[in-house]
mmCIF file of N, CA and C in Angstrom:
data_model
loop_
_atom_site.group_PDB
_atom_site.id
_atom_site.type_symbol
_atom_site.label_atom_id
_atom_site.label_comp_id
_atom_site.label_asym_id
_atom_site.label_seq_id
_atom_site.Cartn_x
_atom_site.Cartn_y
_atom_site.Cartn_z
ATOM 1 N N MET X 11 -2.100 3.585 10.651
ATOM 2 C CA MET X 11 -1.374 3.046 11.656
ATOM 3 C C MET X 11 -2.308 3.129 12.806
ATOM 4 N N THR X 12 -2.629 2.245 13.103
ATOM 5 C CA THR X 12 -3.967 2.087 14.126
ATOM 6 C C THR X 12 -3.302 2.044 15.754
ATOM 7 N N LYS X 13 -4.212 2.665 16.992
ATOM 8 C CA LYS X 13 -4.056 2.933 18.036
ATOM 9 C C LYS X 13 -3.154 1.598 19.000
ATOM 10 N N ILE X 14 -2.865 0.931 17.915
ATOM 11 C CA ILE X 14 -2.460 -0.466 19.344
ATOM 12 C C ILE X 14 -1.353 -0.823 18.306
ATOM 13 N N GLN X 15 -1.309 -0.978 16.151
ATOM 14 C CA GLN X 15 -0.462 -1.359 16.181
ATOM 15 C C GLN X 15 1.466 -0.254 16.090
ATOM 16 N N SER X 16 0.308 1.056 16.471
ATOM 17 C CA SER X 16 1.799 2.088 17.248
ATOM 18 C C SER X 16 2.281 1.216 18.202
ATOM 19 N N VAL X 17 1.921 0.842 19.413
ATOM 20 C CA VAL X 17 2.528 0.860 20.546
ATOM 21 C C VAL X 17 3.211 -0.997 20.722
ATOM 22 N N ILE X 18 2.915 -1.996 19.776
ATOM 23 C CA ILE X 18 2.730 -2.596 20.059
ATOM 24 C C ILE X 18 4.509 -3.428 18.731
ATOM 25 N N ASN X 19 4.900 -4.420 18.641
ATOM 26 C CA ASN X 19 5.880 -4.621 18.246
ATOM 27 C C ASN X 19 5.707 -4.822 16.870
ATOM 28 N N LYS X 20 6.237 -4.124 16.281
ATOM 29 C CA LYS X 20 5.696 -4.664 14.004
ATOM 30 C C LYS X 20 7.246 -4.830 14.111
ATOM 31 N N GLN X 21 8.041 -4.982 14.459
ATOM 32 C CA GLN X 21 9.446 -4.640 13.833
ATOM 33 C C GLN X 21 9.998 -6.863 13.662
ATOM 34 N N TYR X 22 9.001 -7.617 14.791
ATOM 35 C CA TYR X 22 9.117 -9.020 15.228
ATOM 36 C C TYR X 22 7.667 -9.859 15.167
ATOM 37 N N PRO X 23 7.006 -9.832 14.210
ATOM 38 C CA PRO X 23 5.663 -10.591 14.497
ATOM 39 C C PRO X 23 5.407 -11.462 14.969
ATOM 40 N N GLU X 24 6.541 -12.178 14.342
ATOM 41 C CA GLU X 24 6.734 -13.383 15.442
ATOM 42 C C GLU X 24 7.200 -13.962 16.571
ATOM 43 N N HIS X 25 7.107 -12.710 17.703
ATOM 44 C CA HIS X 25 7.812 -13.041 18.633
ATOM 45 C C HIS X 25 6.850 -12.659 19.489
ATOM 46 N N ILE X 26 7.007 -13.224 20.607
ATOM 47 C CA ILE X 26 6.252 -13.966 22.021
ATOM 48 C C ILE X 26 5.483 -12.159 22.395
ATOM 49 N N ALA X 27 4.394 -12.591 22.498
ATOM 50 C CA ALA X 27 3.835 -10.613 22.923
ATOM 51 C C ALA X 27 3.160 -11.346 23.966
ATOM 52 N N VAL X 28 2.341 -12.987 24.717
ATOM 53 C CA VAL X 28 2.533 -12.478 25.747
ATOM 54 C C VAL X 28 1.874 -14.131 25.801
ATOM 55 N N ILE X 29 2.103 -14.924 27.413
ATOM 56 C CA ILE X 29 2.537 -16.293 27.394
ATOM 57 C C ILE X 29 1.251 -16.011 28.938
ATOM 58 N N THR X 30 0.140 -16.931 28.454
ATOM 59 C CA THR X 30 -0.743 -17.449 29.829
ATOM 60 C C THR X 30 -0.510 -17.851 31.326
ATOM 61 N N GLU X 31 -0.848 -17.969 32.295
ATOM 62 C CA GLU X 31 -0.181 -19.043 32.906
ATOM 63 C C GLU X 31 -0.683 -19.836 32.537
ATOM 64 N N ASN X 32 -1.570 -20.644 32.153
ATOM 65 C CA ASN X 32 -1.062 -22.379 31.539
ATOM 66 C C ASN X 32 -0.413 -22.286 29.992
ATOM 67 N N GLY X 33 0.329 -21.385 29.677
ATOM 68 C CA GLY X 33 1.792 -21.820 28.876
ATOM 69 C C GLY X 33 1.146 -21.532 27.411
ATOM 70 N N GLU X 34 0.096 -21.273 27.292
ATOM 71 C CA GLU X 34 -0.095 -20.358 25.278
ATOM 72 C C GLU X 34 0.429 -19.376 25.207
ATOM 73 N N SER X 35 0.643 -19.417 23.953
ATOM 74 C CA SER X 35 2.091 -18.674 23.199
ATOM 75 C C SER X 35 1.286 -17.495 22.933
ATOM 76 N N TYR X 36 1.448 -16.242 22.189
ATOM 77 C CA TYR X 36 0.292 -15.440 21.126
ATOM 78 C C TYR X 36 1.772 -14.841 20.583
ATOM 79 N N THR X 37 1.429 -14.663 19.611
ATOM 80 C CA THR X 37 2.675 -13.474 18.710
ATOM 81 C C THR X 37 2.292 -11.736 18.811
ATOM 82 N N TYR X 38 2.810 -11.736 18.544
ATOM 83 C CA TYR X 38 2.727 -9.943 17.645
ATOM 84 C C TYR X 38 1.289 -10.030 17.414
ATOM 85 N N ARG X 39 1.678 -10.447 16.055
ATOM 86 C CA ARG X 39 0.843 -10.945 14.382
ATOM 87 C C ARG X 39 -0.061 -11.457 15.277
ATOM 88 N N ALA X 40 -0.569 -12.643 15.930
ATOM 89 C CA ALA X 40 -1.491 -12.805 16.338
ATOM 90 C C ALA X 40 -2.741 -12.152 17.004
ATOM 91 N N LEU X 41 -1.338 -11.705 17.974
ATOM 92 C CA LEU X 41 -2.617 -10.841 18.463
ATOM 93 C C LEU X 41 -2.868 -9.601 18.089
ATOM 94 N N LEU X 42 -2.113 -8.787 17.571
ATOM 95 C CA LEU X 42 -2.377 -7.745 16.585
ATOM 96 C C LEU X 42 -3.987 -8.501 15.272
ATOM 97 N N ASP X 43 -3.971 -9.592 14.994
ATOM 98 C CA ASP X 43 -4.996 -10.256 14.473
ATOM 99 C C ASP X 43 -6.079 -9.878 15.446
ATOM 100 N N ASP X 44 -6.443 -10.599 16.320
ATOM 101 C CA ASP X 44 -7.096 -10.930 17.483
ATOM 102 C C ASP X 44 -7.586 -9.593 17.927
ATOM 103 N N VAL X 45 -6.853 -8.726 18.080
ATOM 104 C CA VAL X 45 -8.213 -7.513 18.785
ATOM 105 C C VAL X 45 -8.328 -6.675 17.975
ATOM 106 N N ALA X 46 -7.512 -6.671 15.942
ATOM 107 C CA ALA X 46 -9.062 -5.684 15.370
ATOM 108 C C ALA X 46 -9.734 -6.910 14.553
ATOM 109 N N ASN X 47 -9.911 -7.880 14.408
ATOM 110 C CA ASN X 47 -11.223 -8.213 15.100
ATOM 111 C C ASN X 47 -11.764 -8.631 15.932
ATOM 112 N N ALA X 48 -11.789 -8.959 16.948
ATOM 113 C CA ALA X 48 -12.212 -8.234 19.261
ATOM 114 C C ALA X 48 -12.994 -6.863 18.385
ATOM 115 N N ALA X 49 -12.620 -5.586 17.676
ATOM 116 C CA ALA X 49 -12.731 -4.045 17.806
ATOM 117 C C ALA X 49 -13.481 -4.036 16.383
ATOM 118 N N LYS X 50 -13.844 -4.713 15.836
ATOM 119 C CA LYS X 50 -14.846 -4.804 14.393
ATOM 120 C C LYS X 50 -16.153 -4.337 14.856
ATOM 121 N N PRO X 51 -16.564 -5.045 15.920
ATOM 122 C CA PRO X 51 -17.730 -5.333 16.396
ATOM 123 C C PRO X 51 -18.550 -3.714 16.967
ATOM 124 N N LEU X 52 -17.415 -2.367 17.284
ATOM 125 C CA LEU X 52 -17.330 -2.084 18.946
ATOM 126 C C LEU X 52 -17.450 -0.680 18.351
ATOM 127 N N GLN X 53 -18.546 0.324 17.925
ATOM 128 C CA GLN X 53 -18.535 1.190 18.061
ATOM 129 C C GLN X 53 -18.299 2.627 19.032
ATOM 130 N N GLN X 54 -17.451 3.191 18.560
ATOM 131 C CA GLN X 54 -17.100 4.435 19.279
ATOM 132 C C GLN X 54 -18.234 4.839 20.029
ATOM 133 N N LYS X 55 -17.416 5.267 22.159
ATOM 134 C CA LYS X 55 -18.137 6.092 22.969
ATOM 135 C C LYS X 55 -18.719 4.773 23.153
ATOM 136 N N ALA X 56 -19.141 3.605 23.429
ATOM 137 C CA ALA X 56 -19.782 3.102 24.451
ATOM 138 C C ALA X 56 -18.974 2.696 24.853
ATOM 139 N N LEU X 57 -19.875 2.367 25.897
ATOM 140 C CA LEU X 57 -19.672 1.442 27.140
ATOM 141 C C LEU X 57 -19.218 -0.599 27.450
ATOM 142 N N LEU X 58 -18.430 -0.929 27.024
ATOM 143 C CA LEU X 58 -18.380 -2.086 27.430
ATOM 144 C C LEU X 58 -18.076 -2.560 28.866
ATOM 145 N N PHE X 59 -18.571 -3.229 29.404
ATOM 146 C CA PHE X 59 -18.340 -4.292 30.975
ATOM 147 C C PHE X 59 -17.474 -5.260 29.992
ATOM 148 N N ILE X 60 -16.276 -5.831 30.763
ATOM 149 C CA ILE X 60 -15.742 -6.756 30.537
ATOM 150 C C ILE X 60 -15.136 -7.423 32.220
ATOM 151 N N ILE X 61 -16.229 -8.323 32.042
ATOM 152 C CA ILE X 61 -16.916 -9.902 33.081
ATOM 153 C C ILE X 61 -16.166 -10.486 33.650
ATOM 154 N N GLY X 62 -14.202 -10.393 33.834
ATOM 155 C CA GLY X 62 -13.326 -12.154 33.632
ATOM 156 C C GLY X 62 -12.546 -11.597 34.208
ATOM 157 N N ASN X 63 -11.899 -12.718 34.253
ATOM 158 C CA ASN X 63 -10.139 -12.622 34.537
ATOM 159 C C ASN X 63 -8.937 -12.253 34.373
ATOM 160 N N ASN X 64 -7.959 -12.439 34.320
ATOM 161 C CA ASN X 64 -6.255 -11.797 33.910
ATOM 162 C C ASN X 64 -5.659 -13.048 32.491
ATOM 163 N N ASP X 65 -6.680 -12.729 31.441
ATOM 164 C CA ASP X 65 -6.685 -13.686 30.771
ATOM 165 C C ASP X 65 -6.538 -13.294 29.161
ATOM 166 N N TYR X 66 -6.721 -13.653 27.823
ATOM 167 C CA TYR X 66 -6.103 -13.473 26.808
ATOM 168 C C TYR X 66 -7.434 -12.895 26.557
ATOM 169 N N PRO X 67 -8.270 -13.860 26.678
ATOM 170 C CA PRO X 67 -9.937 -12.826 26.123
ATOM 171 C C PRO X 67 -10.096 -11.769 26.774
ATOM 172 N N CYS X 68 -9.725 -10.976 27.604
ATOM 173 C CA CYS X 68 -10.124 -10.002 28.300
ATOM 174 C C CYS X 68 -8.665 -9.119 27.704
ATOM 175 N N LEU X 69 -7.735 -9.633 28.157
ATOM 176 C CA LEU X 69 -6.606 -8.751 26.802
ATOM 177 C C LEU X 69 -7.119 -8.611 25.933
ATOM 178 N N VAL X 70 -7.181 -9.141 25.543
ATOM 179 C CA VAL X 70 -7.736 -8.578 24.011
ATOM 180 C C VAL X 70 -8.717 -7.686 23.146
ATOM 181 N N HIS X 71 -9.656 -8.312 24.197
ATOM 182 C CA HIS X 71 -11.181 -7.212 24.243
ATOM 183 C C HIS X 71 -10.737 -5.796 24.779
ATOM 184 N N TYR X 72 -9.708 -5.594 25.833
ATOM 185 C CA TYR X 72 -9.558 -3.870 26.738
ATOM 186 C C TYR X 72 -8.546 -3.297 25.489
ATOM 187 N N LEU X 73 -8.283 -4.534 24.755
ATOM 188 C CA LEU X 73 -7.124 -2.921 23.824
ATOM 189 C C LEU X 73 -7.990 -3.212 22.707
ATOM 190 N N ALA X 74 -8.651 -4.321 21.575
ATOM 191 C CA ALA X 74 -9.961 -3.528 20.968
ATOM 192 C C ALA X 74 -10.842 -2.518 21.432
ATOM 193 N N ALA X 75 -11.269 -2.122 22.534
ATOM 194 C CA ALA X 75 -11.517 -1.173 23.518
ATOM 195 C C ALA X 75 -10.554 -0.571 22.764
ATOM 196 N N ILE X 76 -9.335 -0.341 22.862
ATOM 197 C CA ILE X 76 -8.478 1.183 23.264
ATOM 198 C C ILE X 76 -8.493 1.452 21.787
ATOM 199 N N GLU X 77 -8.434 0.041 20.744
ATOM 200 C CA GLU X 77 -7.993 0.275 19.641
ATOM 201 C C GLU X 77 -10.336 0.980 18.784
ATOM 202 N N ALA X 78 -11.207 1.041 19.508
ATOM 203 C CA ALA X 78 -12.594 1.985 19.257
ATOM 204 C C ALA X 78 -12.558 2.607 20.035
ATOM 205 N N ASP X 79 -11.502 2.970 20.609
ATOM 206 C CA ASP X 79 -13.075 4.012 20.906
ATOM 207 C C ASP X 79 -13.580 3.882 21.957
ATOM 208 N N VAL X 80 -13.880 3.311 22.884
ATOM 209 C CA VAL X 80 -15.133 2.594 23.952
ATOM 210 C C VAL X 80 -14.615 2.523 25.309
ATOM 211 N N VAL X 81 -15.729 2.774 25.680
ATOM 212 C CA VAL X 81 -15.319 2.723 27.606
ATOM 213 C C VAL X 81 -14.881 1.264 27.919
ATOM 214 N N VAL X 82 -14.344 1.288 28.784
ATOM 215 C CA VAL X 82 -14.334 -0.427 29.439
ATOM 216 C C VAL X 82 -14.139 0.180 31.241
ATOM 217 N N LEU X 83 -15.200 -1.128 31.371
ATOM 218 C CA LEU X 83 -15.103 -1.259 33.204
ATOM 219 C C LEU X 83 -14.420 -2.589 33.283
ATOM 220 N N PHE X 84 -13.842 -2.987 33.741
ATOM 221 C CA PHE X 84 -13.659 -4.267 34.711
ATOM 222 C C PHE X 84 -13.876 -3.965 35.304
ATOM 223 N N LEU X 85 -14.967 -6.298 35.528
ATOM 224 C CA LEU X 85 -15.866 -6.053 36.920
ATOM 225 C C LEU X 85 -14.898 -8.283 36.953
ATOM 226 N N SER X 86 -15.043 -8.093 38.364
ATOM 227 C CA SER X 86 -13.811 -9.391 38.693
ATOM 228 C C SER X 86 -15.131 -11.263 38.199
ATOM 229 N N ALA X 87 -14.508 -11.591 37.713
ATOM 230 C CA ALA X 87 -16.103 -12.887 37.148
ATOM 231 C C ALA X 87 -16.524 -13.542 38.569
ATOM 232 N N ASN X 88 -16.207 -12.813 39.760
ATOM 233 C CA ASN X 88 -16.434 -13.311 40.487
ATOM 234 C C ASN X 88 -17.871 -12.807 42.135
ATOM 235 N N MET X 89 -17.712 -11.587 41.232
ATOM 236 C CA MET X 89 -19.010 -10.186 41.514
ATOM 237 C C MET X 89 -20.206 -11.696 41.254
ATOM 238 N N ALA X 90 -20.171 -11.027 43.294
ATOM 239 C CA ALA X 90 -21.733 -11.505 43.197
ATOM 240 C C ALA X 90 -22.910 -11.323 42.008
ATOM 241 N N THR X 91 -24.042 -11.786 41.667
ATOM 242 C CA THR X 91 -24.709 -11.478 40.408
ATOM 243 C C THR X 91 -25.913 -10.555 40.831
ATOM 244 N N GLU X 92 -26.131 -9.908 41.984
ATOM 245 C CA GLU X 92 -27.022 -9.653 42.660
ATOM 246 C C GLU X 92 -26.313 -8.341 42.144
ATOM 247 N N GLN X 93 -24.653 -8.194 42.625
ATOM 248 C CA GLN X 93 -24.224 -6.745 42.374
ATOM 249 C C GLN X 93 -24.386 -6.454 41.077
ATOM 250 N N LEU X 94 -24.129 -7.189 40.060
ATOM 251 C CA LEU X 94 -23.598 -7.267 38.983
ATOM 252 C C LEU X 94 -25.084 -6.844 37.848
ATOM 253 N N GLU X 95 -26.236 -7.062 38.428
ATOM 254 C CA GLU X 95 -27.342 -6.897 38.161
ATOM 255 C C GLU X 95 -27.112 -4.977 37.730
ATOM 256 N N THR X 96 -27.147 -5.088 39.550
ATOM 257 C CA THR X 96 -27.097 -3.739 39.605
ATOM 258 C C THR X 96 -26.378 -2.720 38.983
ATOM 259 N N LEU X 97 -25.044 -3.395 38.415
ATOM 260 C CA LEU X 97 -24.608 -2.440 38.085
ATOM 261 C C LEU X 97 -25.122 -2.042 36.383
ATOM 262 N N VAL X 98 -25.278 -3.268 36.009
ATOM 263 C CA VAL X 98 -25.705 -3.528 34.568
ATOM 264 C C VAL X 98 -27.207 -2.621 34.411
ATOM 265 N N CYS X 99 -27.595 -2.595 35.254
ATOM 266 C CA CYS X 99 -29.531 -2.112 35.018
ATOM 267 C C CYS X 99 -28.866 -0.118 35.257
ATOM 268 N N THR X 100 -27.804 0.356 36.695
ATOM 269 C CA THR X 100 -27.591 1.447 36.049
ATOM 270 C C THR X 100 -26.922 2.085 34.778
ATOM 271 N N TYR X 101 -26.251 1.920 34.478
ATOM 272 C CA TYR X 101 -25.156 1.957 33.550
ATOM 273 C C TYR X 101 -25.351 1.866 32.802
ATOM 274 N N ARG X 102 -26.265 0.021 32.257
ATOM 275 C CA ARG X 102 -26.874 0.202 30.567
ATOM 276 C C ARG X 102 -25.328 -0.158 29.652
ATOM 277 N N PRO X 103 -24.850 -0.915 29.830
ATOM 278 C CA PRO X 103 -23.396 -1.047 28.678
ATOM 279 C C PRO X 103 -24.538 -1.551 27.355
ATOM 280 N N ASP X 104 -23.224 -0.989 26.576
ATOM 281 C CA ASP X 104 -23.882 -1.365 25.129
ATOM 282 C C ASP X 104 -23.133 -2.784 24.624
ATOM 283 N N TYR X 105 -22.079 -3.245 25.359
ATOM 284 C CA TYR X 105 -21.420 -4.559 25.345
ATOM 285 C C TYR X 105 -21.149 -5.175 26.609
ATOM 286 N N VAL X 106 -21.176 -6.209 27.009
ATOM 287 C CA VAL X 106 -20.167 -7.553 27.662
ATOM 288 C C VAL X 106 -19.652 -8.128 27.219
ATOM 289 N N LEU X 107 -18.400 -7.853 27.471
ATOM 290 C CA LEU X 107 -17.835 -8.938 28.052
ATOM 291 C C LEU X 107 -17.523 -10.589 29.296
ATOM 292 N N THR X 108 -18.030 -11.512 28.834
ATOM 293 C CA THR X 108 -18.334 -12.501 30.053
ATOM 294 C C THR X 108 -18.628 -13.865 29.733
ATOM 295 N N LYS X 109 -18.258 -14.587 30.886
ATOM 296 C CA LYS X 109 -18.120 -15.995 30.817
ATOM 297 C C LYS X 109 -19.336 -16.330 30.426
ATOM 298 N N ALA X 110 -19.250 -17.682 29.627
ATOM 299 C CA ALA X 110 -21.215 -18.018 28.862
ATOM 300 C C ALA X 110 -21.992 -18.274 29.651
ATOM 301 N N GLU X 111 -20.994 -18.944 31.344
ATOM 302 C CA GLU X 111 -22.407 -19.576 32.319
ATOM 303 C C GLU X 111 -22.868 -17.782 33.148
ATOM 304 N N LYS X 112 -22.188 -16.471 33.531
ATOM 305 C CA LYS X 112 -22.707 -15.296 33.304
ATOM 306 C C LYS X 112 -23.869 -14.429 32.314
ATOM 307 N N ALA X 113 -24.145 -15.371 31.444
ATOM 308 C CA ALA X 113 -24.643 -14.745 30.140
ATOM 309 C C ALA X 113 -26.241 -15.068 30.191
ATOM 310 N N SER X 114 -26.699 -15.373 31.045
ATOM 311 C CA SER X 114 -28.239 -15.496 31.265
ATOM 312 C C SER X 114 -28.398 -14.347 31.771
ATOM 313 N N ILE X 115 -27.600 -13.348 32.256
ATOM 314 C CA ILE X 115 -27.755 -12.646 33.600
ATOM 315 C C ILE X 115 -28.526 -11.689 32.372
ATOM 316 N N PHE X 116 -27.814 -11.496 30.985
ATOM 317 C CA PHE X 116 -27.918 -10.534 29.769
ATOM 318 C C PHE X 116 -28.916 -11.319 28.774
ATOM 319 N N SER X 117 -29.763 -12.236 29.265
ATOM 320 C CA SER X 117 -30.854 -12.507 27.989
ATOM 321 C C SER X 117 -31.272 -11.225 27.195
ATOM 322 N N LYS X 118 -31.334 -10.062 27.457
ATOM 323 C CA LYS X 118 -31.221 -9.432 26.464
ATOM 324 C C LYS X 118 -30.836 -8.451 25.169
ATOM 325 N N TYR X 119 -29.166 -9.165 25.728
ATOM 326 C CA TYR X 119 -28.406 -8.874 25.202
ATOM 327 C C TYR X 119 -28.158 -9.972 23.922
ATOM 328 N N THR X 120 -27.430 -9.287 22.446
ATOM 329 C CA THR X 120 -27.652 -10.531 21.336
ATOM 330 C C THR X 120 -26.594 -11.054 21.822
ATOM 331 N N VAL X 121 -25.842 -12.425 21.166
ATOM 332 C CA VAL X 121 -24.585 -12.910 21.621
ATOM 333 C C VAL X 121 -23.923 -12.493 19.830
ATOM 334 N N LEU X 122 -22.688 -11.577 19.609
ATOM 335 C CA LEU X 122 -21.499 -11.106 18.733
ATOM 336 C C LEU X 122 -20.652 -11.978 18.762
ATOM 337 N N SER X 123 -20.069 -12.842 19.111
ATOM 338 C CA SER X 123 -18.177 -13.417 19.397
ATOM 339 C C SER X 123 -18.532 -14.520 20.247
ATOM 340 N N SER X 124 -18.034 -15.596 20.365
ATOM 341 C CA SER X 124 -16.546 -16.183 21.453
ATOM 342 C C SER X 124 -15.935 -16.639 21.130
ATOM 343 N N GLN X 125 -15.145 -16.376 22.336
ATOM 344 C CA GLN X 125 -13.642 -16.697 22.238
ATOM 345 C C GLN X 125 -13.398 -17.686 23.279
ATOM 346 N N ASP X 126 -13.072 -18.537 23.363
ATOM 347 C CA ASP X 126 -13.227 -19.729 24.757
ATOM 348 C C ASP X 126 -13.785 -20.014 25.396
ATOM 349 N N GLN X 127 -14.355 -19.342 26.675
ATOM 350 C CA GLN X 127 -14.999 -19.417 27.287
ATOM 351 C C GLN X 127 -16.020 -18.080 27.423
ATOM 352 N N TYR X 128 -15.888 -17.425 27.208
ATOM 353 C CA TYR X 128 -15.994 -16.543 26.270
ATOM 354 C C TYR X 128 -17.236 -15.353 25.410
ATOM 355 N N GLN X 129 -18.556 -14.890 25.949
ATOM 356 C CA GLN X 129 -19.019 -14.276 24.530
ATOM 357 C C GLN X 129 -18.892 -12.531 24.795
ATOM 358 N N LEU X 130 -18.423 -12.108 23.379
ATOM 359 C CA LEU X 130 -19.000 -10.552 23.301
ATOM 360 C C LEU X 130 -20.023 -10.238 23.780
ATOM 361 N N LEU X 131 -20.952 -9.591 24.009
ATOM 362 C CA LEU X 131 -23.153 -9.387 23.940
ATOM 363 C C LEU X 131 -23.264 -7.812 23.831
ATOM 364 N N CYS X 132 -23.817 -8.375 23.462
ATOM 365 C CA CYS X 132 -24.494 -6.383 22.359
ATOM 366 C C CYS X 132 -25.642 -5.930 23.249
ATOM 367 N N ASP X 133 -26.158 -5.133 23.144
ATOM 368 C CA ASP X 133 -28.090 -4.570 23.772
ATOM 369 C C ASP X 133 -27.582 -4.156 22.900
ATOM 370 N N PRO X 134 -29.299 -5.328 22.011
ATOM 371 C CA PRO X 134 -30.176 -4.526 20.435
ATOM 372 C C PRO X 134 -30.232 -4.071 20.483
ATOM 373 N N LEU X 135 -31.311 -2.628 21.574
ATOM 374 C CA LEU X 135 -31.517 -1.652 21.765
ATOM 375 C C LEU X 135 -30.653 -0.110 21.538
ATOM 376 N N ASN X 136 -29.323 -0.886 22.731
ATOM 377 C CA ASN X 136 -27.893 0.548 21.868
ATOM 378 C C ASN X 136 -28.137 1.696 21.545
ATOM 379 N N LYS X 137 -28.455 1.899 22.321
ATOM 380 C CA LYS X 137 -28.750 3.446 22.517
ATOM 381 C C LYS X 137 -27.454 4.368 22.742
ATOM 382 N N PRO X 138 -27.315 4.683 22.259
ATOM 383 C CA PRO X 138 -25.843 5.891 22.506
ATOM 384 C C PRO X 138 -25.508 6.150 23.697
ATOM 385 N N HIS X 139 -24.631 6.606 24.632
ATOM 386 C CA HIS X 139 -24.253 7.086 25.704
ATOM 387 C C HIS X 139 -23.540 7.806 25.911
ATOM 388 N N SER X 140 -23.707 9.504 26.734
ATOM 389 C CA SER X 140 -23.196 10.896 26.407
ATOM 390 C C SER X 140 -21.964 10.940 27.094
ATOM 391 N N LEU X 141 -20.914 10.089 26.913
ATOM 392 C CA LEU X 141 -20.179 9.826 27.513
ATOM 393 C C LEU X 141 -18.917 11.212 27.433
ATOM 394 N N HIS X 142 -18.429 11.926 28.269
ATOM 395 C CA HIS X 142 -16.796 12.975 27.877
ATOM 396 C C HIS X 142 -15.593 11.938 26.595
ATOM 397 N N PRO X 143 -16.160 12.890 26.097
ATOM 398 C CA PRO X 143 -14.984 12.088 24.658
ATOM 399 C C PRO X 143 -13.405 12.052 25.110
ATOM 400 N N GLN X 144 -13.244 12.205 26.443
ATOM 401 C CA GLN X 144 -12.431 11.783 26.888
ATOM 402 C C GLN X 144 -11.608 11.133 27.946
ATOM 403 N N LEU X 145 -13.039 10.849 27.985
ATOM 404 C CA LEU X 145 -13.111 9.129 28.893
ATOM 405 C C LEU X 145 -12.478 8.217 28.294
ATOM 406 N N ALA X 146 -11.948 7.283 28.610
ATOM 407 C CA ALA X 146 -11.422 6.107 28.050
ATOM 408 C C ALA X 146 -12.216 4.311 29.127
ATOM 409 N N PHE X 147 -11.707 4.523 30.297
ATOM 410 C CA PHE X 147 -11.705 3.959 31.506
ATOM 411 C C PHE X 147 -12.935 4.399 32.648
ATOM 412 N N LEU X 148 -13.134 3.625 33.171
ATOM 413 C CA LEU X 148 -14.151 3.822 34.549
ATOM 414 C C LEU X 148 -13.365 2.095 35.572
ATOM 415 N N ALA X 149 -12.688 2.848 36.648
ATOM 416 C CA ALA X 149 -12.859 1.607 37.438
ATOM 417 C C ALA X 149 -13.874 1.879 39.220
ATOM 418 N N SER X 150 -14.206 0.756 39.454
ATOM 419 C CA SER X 150 -14.825 0.129 40.294
ATOM 420 C C SER X 150 -13.926 0.142 41.770
ATOM 421 N N THR X 151 -14.228 1.138 42.351
ATOM 422 C CA THR X 151 -13.560 1.498 44.609
ATOM 423 C C THR X 151 -14.589 0.390 45.245
ATOM 424 N N SER X 152 -13.931 0.339 46.515
ATOM 425 C CA SER X 152 -14.623 -0.441 47.728
ATOM 426 C C SER X 152 -15.266 0.680 48.554
ATOM 427 N N GLY X 153 -15.223 2.202 48.023
ATOM 428 C CA GLY X 153 -16.363 2.383 48.274
ATOM 429 C C GLY X 153 -15.088 3.524 49.910
ATOM 430 N N SER X 154 -14.036 3.454 49.752
ATOM 431 C CA SER X 154 -13.095 3.469 50.973
ATOM 432 C C SER X 154 -12.005 4.831 50.194
ATOM 433 N N THR X 155 -12.019 4.734 48.863
ATOM 434 C CA THR X 155 -10.689 5.978 47.903
ATOM 435 C C THR X 155 -11.078 6.805 48.201
#
């Protein structure tokens, strides 16, 4: 049993797990399948930037990161390009999930997959990070906390 399977309703796989703000619905079975597919290319203890909104592809990739033991940093899709470029240069994420229109910032990255308007990108150099084994999630703050 995987990490995600242990917390997702397996008893009723055809019941609705997620309803998006657009009214699209996804069953537990579909969610598990999407998470499993999104987790396949991810390497353990890699760093993933999720640059997006509160939507289904971001949820799927966040759960995939949990499944693959990948560290996630969520960033707003509306973040200024200059600020995003600074974060990428500073942290050198192994993977980036971003909307296609922001993908040009990651010209040195390779497209691994596409879902809806998002692309999952990978740093082709992919030098492993020295991340703490218990680190699972990074959060950015305004600097006042």
